[in-house]
Coordinates of C-alpha atoms and ligand atoms in Angstrom, one line a residue:
X205 CA 28.3 -11.6 -25.7
X206 CA 28.5 -13.8 -22.6
X207 CA 27.7 -17.4 -22.3
X208 CA 26.4 -19.1 -19.2
X209 CA 27.3 -22.6 -18.2
X210 CA 24.4 -24.1 -20.2
X211 CA 25.7 -22.3 -23.2
X212 CA 22.4 -21.0 -24.5
X213 CA 22.3 -17.7 -22.8
X214 CA 23.6 -15.2 -25.3
X215 CA 22.9 -12.0 -23.5
X216 CA 22.1 -10.5 -20.1
X217 CA 19.5 -7.8 -20.3
X218 CA 18.0 -7.1 -16.9
X219 CA 14.5 -5.7 -16.4
X220 CA 16.0 -2.6 -14.7
X221 CA 19.3 -1.2 -13.8
X222 CA 19.2 1.2 -10.8
X223 CA 22.9 1.2 -10.4
X224 CA 23.4 2.7 -13.9
X225 CA 21.2 5.6 -13.0
X226 CA 23.1 6.3 -9.7
X227 CA 26.4 6.2 -11.5
X228 CA 25.3 8.8 -13.9
X229 CA 24.5 11.3 -11.2
X230 CA 26.8 9.9 -8.5
X231 CA 28.5 13.1 -7.5
X232 CA 25.3 15.1 -7.1
X233 CA 23.6 12.4 -5.1
X234 CA 26.7 11.9 -2.9
X235 CA 26.9 15.6 -2.3
X236 CA 23.2 15.8 -1.4
X237 CA 23.6 12.9 1.1
X238 CA 26.7 14.5 2.7
X239 CA 24.9 17.8 3.0
X240 CA 22.2 16.1 5.1
X241 CA 24.7 14.1 7.2
X242 CA 26.7 17.2 8.0
X243 CA 23.6 19.2 8.9
X244 CA 22.6 16.5 11.4
X245 CA 18.8 16.9 11.0
X246 CA 17.2 13.8 9.6
X247 CA 13.4 14.0 9.9
X248 CA 11.1 16.8 8.8
X249 CA 13.7 19.4 8.0
X250 CA 14.6 21.8 5.3
X251 CA 15.4 19.3 2.5
X252 CA 11.9 17.9 2.7
X253 CA 10.3 21.4 3.0
X254 CA 12.1 22.5 -0.2
X255 CA 11.4 19.2 -2.0
X256 CA 7.7 19.5 -1.2
X257 CA 7.7 22.9 -2.7
X258 CA 9.6 21.8 -5.8
X259 CA 7.4 18.7 -6.3
X260 CA 4.1 20.6 -5.7
X261 CA 5.3 23.1 -8.4
X262 CA 6.3 20.3 -10.7
X263 CA 2.8 18.7 -10.3
X264 CA 1.1 22.1 -10.7
X265 CA -0.5 21.7 -7.3
X266 CA -0.5 24.1 -4.4
X267 CA 0.7 21.6 -1.7
X268 CA 2.8 18.5 -1.4
X269 CA 3.3 16.4 1.7
X270 CA 6.1 13.9 1.9
X271 CA 5.2 10.5 3.5
X272 CA 6.7 7.1 4.0
X273 CA 5.6 5.4 0.8
X274 CA 3.0 5.3 -2.0
X275 CA 0.9 3.0 0.1
X276 CA 0.9 5.5 2.9
X277 CA 0.2 8.4 0.6
X278 CA -3.0 6.6 -0.4
X279 CA -3.9 5.5 3.1
X280 CA -3.4 8.9 4.6
X281 CA -5.3 10.6 1.8
X282 CA -8.3 8.3 2.4
X283 CA -8.2 9.1 6.2
X284 CA -7.8 12.8 5.5
X285 CA -10.7 12.7 3.2
X286 CA -12.8 11.3 6.0
X287 CA -13.2 7.8 4.8
X288 CA -14.7 5.8 7.6
X289 CA -15.0 2.0 8.4
X290 CA -17.7 0.5 6.2
X291 CA -17.4 3.1 3.5
X292 CA -16.8 1.8 0.0
X293 CA -13.9 2.9 -2.2
X294 CA -13.8 2.1 -5.9
X295 CA -10.7 1.2 -7.8
X296 CA -9.5 -1.3 -10.5
X297 CA -8.5 -4.9 -10.0
X298 CA -5.4 -4.8 -12.2
X299 CA -3.3 -2.6 -9.9
X300 CA -0.4 -3.1 -7.5
X301 CA -2.0 -4.7 -4.4
X302 CA -0.9 -1.7 -2.2
X303 CA -3.6 0.5 -3.9
X304 CA -6.1 -1.9 -2.3
X305 CA -4.2 -2.4 1.0
X306 CA -4.5 1.3 1.5
X307 CA -8.3 1.1 1.2
X308 CA -8.4 -1.8 3.6
X309 CA -6.2 0.0 6.2
X310 CA -8.4 3.1 6.1
X311 CA -11.1 0.6 7.2
X312 CA -13.0 0.9 4.0
X313 CA -14.3 -1.8 1.6
X314 CA -12.6 -2.0 -1.8
X315 CA -14.9 -2.3 -4.8
X316 CA -13.7 -2.8 -8.3
X317 CA -14.6 -1.8 -11.9
X318 CA -13.2 -3.4 -15.0
X319 CA -10.7 -1.7 -17.3
X320 CA -10.8 -0.1 -20.7
X321 CA -9.4 -2.7 -23.1
X322 CA -7.2 -0.1 -24.9
X323 CA -5.6 1.8 -22.0
X324 CA -5.7 -0.8 -19.2
X325 CA -7.1 1.9 -16.9
X326 CA -10.6 2.3 -15.2
X327 CA -13.4 2.1 -17.7
X328 CA -15.6 5.1 -16.9
X329 CA -18.5 3.5 -18.6
X330 CA -18.5 0.7 -16.0
X331 CA -18.0 3.0 -13.0
X332 CA -21.5 4.2 -12.3
X333 CA -22.9 0.7 -11.8
X334 CA -20.4 0.0 -9.0
X335 CA -21.5 3.0 -7.0
X336 CA -23.7 2.3 -4.0
X337 CA -25.1 4.4 -1.1
X338 CA -21.9 3.5 0.8
X339 CA -19.4 4.7 -1.9
X340 CA -17.3 7.6 -0.7
X341 CA -14.3 7.7 -3.0
X342 CA -12.8 6.6 -6.3
X343 CA -9.1 5.8 -6.9
X344 CA -8.3 5.7 -10.6
X345 CA -4.9 4.2 -11.1
X346 CA -2.7 5.7 -13.8
X347 CA -1.3 2.4 -14.8
X348 CA 2.1 1.8 -16.5
X349 CA 2.6 5.6 -16.8
X350 CA -0.6 6.6 -18.6
X351 CA -3.4 8.6 -17.0
X352 CA -6.9 7.3 -16.7
X353 CA -9.6 9.1 -18.7
X354 CA -10.4 11.5 -15.9
X355 CA -13.1 13.8 -17.2
X356 CA -15.9 11.3 -17.2
X357 CA -14.8 10.0 -13.8
X358 CA -14.8 13.5 -12.4
X359 CA -18.2 14.1 -13.8
X360 CA -19.7 11.0 -12.2
X361 CA -17.9 11.7 -8.9
X362 CA -19.4 15.2 -8.9
X363 CA -22.9 13.9 -9.5
X364 CA -22.6 11.4 -6.7
X365 CA -20.6 13.6 -4.3
X366 CA -17.5 11.3 -4.3
X367 CA -13.9 12.3 -3.7
X368 CA -11.4 11.4 -6.4
X369 CA -7.9 10.4 -5.3
X370 CA -5.4 9.6 -8.1
X371 CA -3.0 6.7 -7.7
X372 CA -0.2 8.3 -9.7
X373 CA 2.5 6.0 -8.3
X374 CA 3.5 5.0 -11.8
X375 CA 2.8 8.3 -13.5
X376 CA 5.3 11.0 -12.3
X377 CA 5.2 13.7 -15.0
X378 CA 2.4 12.0 -17.1
X379 CA -0.2 14.4 -18.6
X380 CA -4.0 14.2 -19.0
X381 CA -5.2 16.9 -21.5
X382 CA -2.1 18.9 -20.6
X383 CA -2.6 18.6 -16.8
X384 CA -0.1 16.8 -14.6
X385 CA -1.0 13.5 -13.1
X386 CA -1.8 14.0 -9.5
X387 CA -3.3 17.5 -10.0
X388 CA -6.5 16.3 -11.6
X389 CA -8.4 14.8 -8.7
X390 CA -8.8 16.2 -5.2
X391 CA -5.6 14.5 -4.2
X392 CA -2.8 12.7 -6.0
X393 CA -0.6 10.0 -4.6
X394 CA 3.0 9.2 -5.6
X395 CA 5.5 6.5 -4.7
X396 CA 9.2 7.0 -4.8
X397 CA 10.0 3.3 -4.6
X398 CA 13.5 3.0 -6.2
X399 CA 12.3 1.6 -9.6
X400 CA 9.5 4.2 -10.2
X401 CA 10.1 7.0 -12.8
X402 CA 11.2 9.2 -9.9
X403 CA 12.7 6.8 -7.4
X404 CA 14.4 7.3 -4.0
X405 CA 17.2 5.1 -2.7
X406 CA 14.8 3.6 -0.3
X407 CA 11.1 4.0 0.3
X408 CA 9.2 7.3 0.0
X409 CA 5.9 8.8 -1.1
X410 CA 4.0 12.1 -1.6
X411 CA 0.5 13.4 -1.5
X412 CA -0.2 16.4 -3.7
X413 CA -3.4 18.5 -3.5
X414 CA -4.5 22.1 -4.0
X415 CA -7.0 21.8 -1.1
X416 CA -5.4 23.4 2.0
X417 CA -7.7 21.6 4.5
X418 CA -6.7 18.2 3.1
X419 CA -3.1 19.2 3.0
X420 CA -3.1 20.2 6.6
X421 CA -4.8 17.0 7.6
X422 CA -2.3 14.8 5.8
X423 CA 0.5 16.8 7.5
X424 CA -1.0 16.0 10.9
X425 CA -1.6 12.4 10.1
X426 CA 1.9 11.7 9.0
X427 CA 3.4 13.0 12.2
X428 CA 1.4 11.4 15.1
X429 CA -1.5 13.9 14.7
X430 CA 0.8 16.5 16.3
X431 CA -0.2 20.2 15.9
X432 CA 2.9 21.3 17.8
X433 CA 5.3 19.3 19.8
X434 CA 3.5 17.0 22.2
X435 CA 0.1 18.4 21.4
X436 CA -1.9 15.9 19.5
X437 CA -5.0 17.3 17.8
X438 CA -6.0 14.0 16.1
X439 CA -5.0 10.4 16.2
X440 CA -2.1 10.0 13.7
X441 CA 0.6 7.8 12.3
X442 CA 4.3 7.9 11.7
X443 CA 4.8 8.2 8.0
X444 CA 7.4 10.7 6.8
X445 CA 9.8 11.2 3.9
X446 CA 13.2 11.5 5.5
X447 CA 15.7 14.2 4.8
X448 CA 18.3 11.9 3.0
X449 CA 15.6 10.7 0.6
X450 CA 14.2 14.2 0.1
X451 CA 17.7 15.5 -0.7
X452 CA 18.3 12.6 -3.2
X453 CA 14.9 13.2 -4.8
X454 CA 15.6 16.9 -5.2
X455 CA 18.6 15.9 -7.4
X456 CA 16.6 13.4 -9.4
X457 CA 13.6 15.6 -9.9
X458 CA 15.7 17.8 -12.2
X459 CA 16.2 14.9 -14.5
X460 CA 12.7 13.5 -14.5
X461 CA 11.5 15.2 -17.7
X462 CA 14.6 14.1 -19.6
X463 CA 14.3 10.6 -18.3
X464 CA 10.6 10.4 -19.2
X465 CA 11.5 11.6 -22.7
X466 CA 14.0 8.8 -23.0
X467 CA 11.4 6.3 -21.9
X468 CA 9.0 7.7 -24.6
X469 CA 11.7 7.4 -27.2
X470 CA 12.4 3.9 -26.2
X471 CA 8.7 3.0 -26.3
X472 CA 8.6 4.5 -29.8
X473 CA 11.6 2.3 -30.8
X474 CA 9.9 -0.9 -29.4
X475 CA 6.7 0.1 -31.3
X476 CA 8.6 0.5 -34.5
X477 CA 10.5 -2.8 -34.1
X478 CA 7.5 -4.8 -33.0
X479 CA 4.9 -3.2 -35.2
X480 CA 4.5 -5.9 -37.9
X481 CA 4.7 -8.9 -35.6
X482 CA 1.6 -11.0 -35.6
X483 CA -0.2 -11.3 -32.4
X484 CA 2.0 -9.0 -30.3
X485 CA -0.1 -6.0 -29.1
X486 CA 1.9 -2.9 -28.0
X487 CA 0.6 -0.2 -25.8
X488 CA -1.6 2.6 -27.2
X489 CA -1.2 6.2 -26.1
X490 CA -4.7 7.7 -25.7
X491 CA -5.4 10.9 -27.5
X492 CA -5.8 12.7 -24.1
X493 CA -2.6 11.4 -22.7
X494 CA 1.1 11.9 -22.5
X495 CA 2.3 8.5 -21.5
X496 CA 5.6 8.2 -19.4
X497 CA 6.1 4.5 -19.9
X498 CA 6.9 3.5 -16.4
X499 CA 6.4 0.0 -17.9
X500 CA 6.2 -1.2 -21.5
X501 CA 3.6 -3.9 -21.5
X502 CA 2.7 -6.0 -24.5
X503 CA 0.0 -8.5 -24.9
X504 CA 0.5 -11.9 -26.4
X505 CA -1.6 -15.1 -26.2
X506 CA 1.4 -17.4 -25.6
X507 CA 2.8 -15.1 -22.9
X508 CA 4.1 -17.8 -20.5
X509 CA 6.0 -19.6 -23.3
X510 CA 7.4 -16.4 -24.6
X511 CA 8.5 -15.4 -21.1
X512 CA 10.3 -18.7 -20.5
X513 CA 12.0 -18.4 -23.9
X514 CA 13.2 -14.9 -23.2
X515 CA 14.5 -15.9 -19.7
X516 CA 16.5 -18.7 -21.3
X517 CA 18.0 -16.2 -23.7
X518 CA 19.0 -13.8 -20.9
X519 CA 16.2 -11.3 -21.3
X520 CA 14.5 -10.5 -18.1
X521 CA 10.8 -9.7 -18.2
X522 CA 8.1 -9.3 -15.5
X523 CA 4.3 -9.5 -15.3
X524 CA 2.3 -6.5 -13.9
X525 CA 0.3 -8.1 -12.5
X526 CA -0.2 -11.8 -12.8
X527 CA -3.2 -12.1 -10.4
X528 CA -5.9 -9.4 -10.3
X529 CA -6.5 -8.2 -6.8
X530 CA -10.0 -9.6 -6.5
X531 CA -8.5 -13.1 -7.1
X532 CA -5.8 -12.7 -4.5
X533 CA -6.0 -14.9 -1.4
X534 CA -6.0 -11.9 0.8
X535 CA -9.2 -10.5 -0.9
X536 CA -11.4 -13.5 -1.1
X537 CA -13.7 -12.1 1.4
X538 CA -15.0 -9.4 -1.0
X539 CA -17.3 -11.7 -2.8
X540 CA -15.8 -11.5 -6.2
X541 CA -15.0 -14.6 -8.3
X542 CA -13.4 -15.6 -11.5
X543 CA -15.4 -13.9 -14.2
X544 CA -16.2 -10.8 -12.2
X545 CA -13.9 -8.6 -14.3
X546 CA -13.4 -10.3 -17.7
X547 CA -11.0 -7.7 -19.3
X548 CA -8.6 -7.5 -16.4
X549 CA -8.7 -11.3 -15.9
X550 CA -8.0 -12.0 -19.6
X551 CA -5.2 -9.5 -19.7
X552 CA -3.6 -10.9 -16.6
X553 CA -2.9 -14.0 -18.7
X554 CA -1.5 -12.2 -21.7
X555 CA 0.5 -9.2 -20.5
X556 CA 4.3 -9.1 -20.4
X557 CA 6.5 -6.2 -19.3
X558 CA 9.6 -5.7 -21.4
X559 CA 12.7 -3.9 -20.1
X560 CA 12.3 -0.1 -20.4
X561 CA 14.4 2.4 -18.5
X562 CA 16.3 5.6 -19.5
X563 CA 19.7 3.8 -19.5
X564 CA 18.6 0.9 -21.6
X565 CA 20.6 0.8 -24.9
X566 CA 19.0 0.7 -28.3
X567 CA 21.2 -2.3 -29.0
X568 CA 19.8 -4.2 -26.1
X569 CA 16.3 -3.3 -27.2
X570 CA 17.0 -4.6 -30.7
X571 CA 18.2 -7.8 -29.1
X572 CA 15.0 -8.1 -27.0
X573 CA 12.9 -7.8 -30.1
X574 CA 15.1 -10.2 -32.1
X575 CA 14.5 -12.8 -29.5
X576 CA 10.7 -12.2 -29.5
X577 CA 10.9 -12.7 -33.3
X578 CA 12.9 -15.8 -32.9
X579 CA 10.3 -17.2 -30.6
X580 CA 7.4 -16.3 -33.0
X581 CA 9.2 -18.3 -35.8
X582 CA 9.4 -21.5 -33.7
Ligands
PLP236 C1 4.3 1.3 -6.4 C2 2.8 1.4 -6.4 C3 2.2 1.6 -5.2 C4 2.8 1.5 -3.8 O1 3.9 2.3 -3.6 P1 4.9 2.0 -2.4 O2 5.8 3.2 -2.4 O3 5.6 0.7 -2.8 O4 4.1 1.8 -1.2 C5 0.8 1.8 -5.2 N1 0.1 1.9 -6.4 C6 0.8 1.6 -7.6 C7 0.0 1.7 -8.8 C8 2.1 1.4 -7.6 O5 2.7 1.2 -8.7

């Protein structure tokens, strides 16, 4: 047990520990990087081609296209789906802002629907009233590692002729009624930001789909719209998953299921340790879902005070996310106000993400919960 200069910090439990994961598989990762360096081919080469095949297979989809980030996966998916300036795209307000940036950069207008109070994901019952004659697409976000209730959303989308693009950036390996996240809608978008369940050592992203036409379109878009060298069929971008990251991700993909199981075990332990505490609400796994606990988010009325207390005790926590997107300065032009999405707004004031990652020790988890209990007794 360490003490800091103020003397009251009894432990140091960080929110994440990417170094610990690297050290576990250091030799394999280093070998993969060396293989790429020695080959001398760094963009759109064989590592990416093989990783795309492996990841498509993992997601039970026919195609996977590596891109520069999760944001770009969403952006290029929307462009590939033919979203045009002025079209409306519906998502949720309690997501990472990049979900919405992608909609903006496709030229479309983001529209929101509130969330289901139990799962924190899009409430299908509120979806239909947000659809207008301009709506073209829906982006359900599989928040914290749990899939949105997709069947009712797919039904509504079908009835209105809308395309469904999954934001699976927090849900690598999660299941919905036995189906892999990303394979349920027309397209699925993943981020390989280092702290995600499957993380690169840098930025990266992937679009998965079983629609050949859309796959081909994303492939063109990510590489300047180029059909063959210096022949540009459409206007495109530069957004590619590089060879070094692809080689690293190939190593890590082999461990993803085991790491997700560890996350699930740890979530179970938190649940067990927290279960009889008054006022702390732990996550629920929906009957249709296999949750992969990218985050372990509890709800508590005195969230800010609890967070300050835990910080003082050396337990790092985060808030995902403190300001719903419709209340962000950058999205004031959309015409939403405080009160537009009561559930998401209420939860933004109560949610707290506790440390959860495969390398987190049970001992540290017990410490986290002991400190929460100490706070509750004050
Ligand atoms: C991480 C994340 C993104 C963005 O991914 P980047 O790779 O950082 O661009 C988008 N949506 C959600 C839900 C995310 O968690």
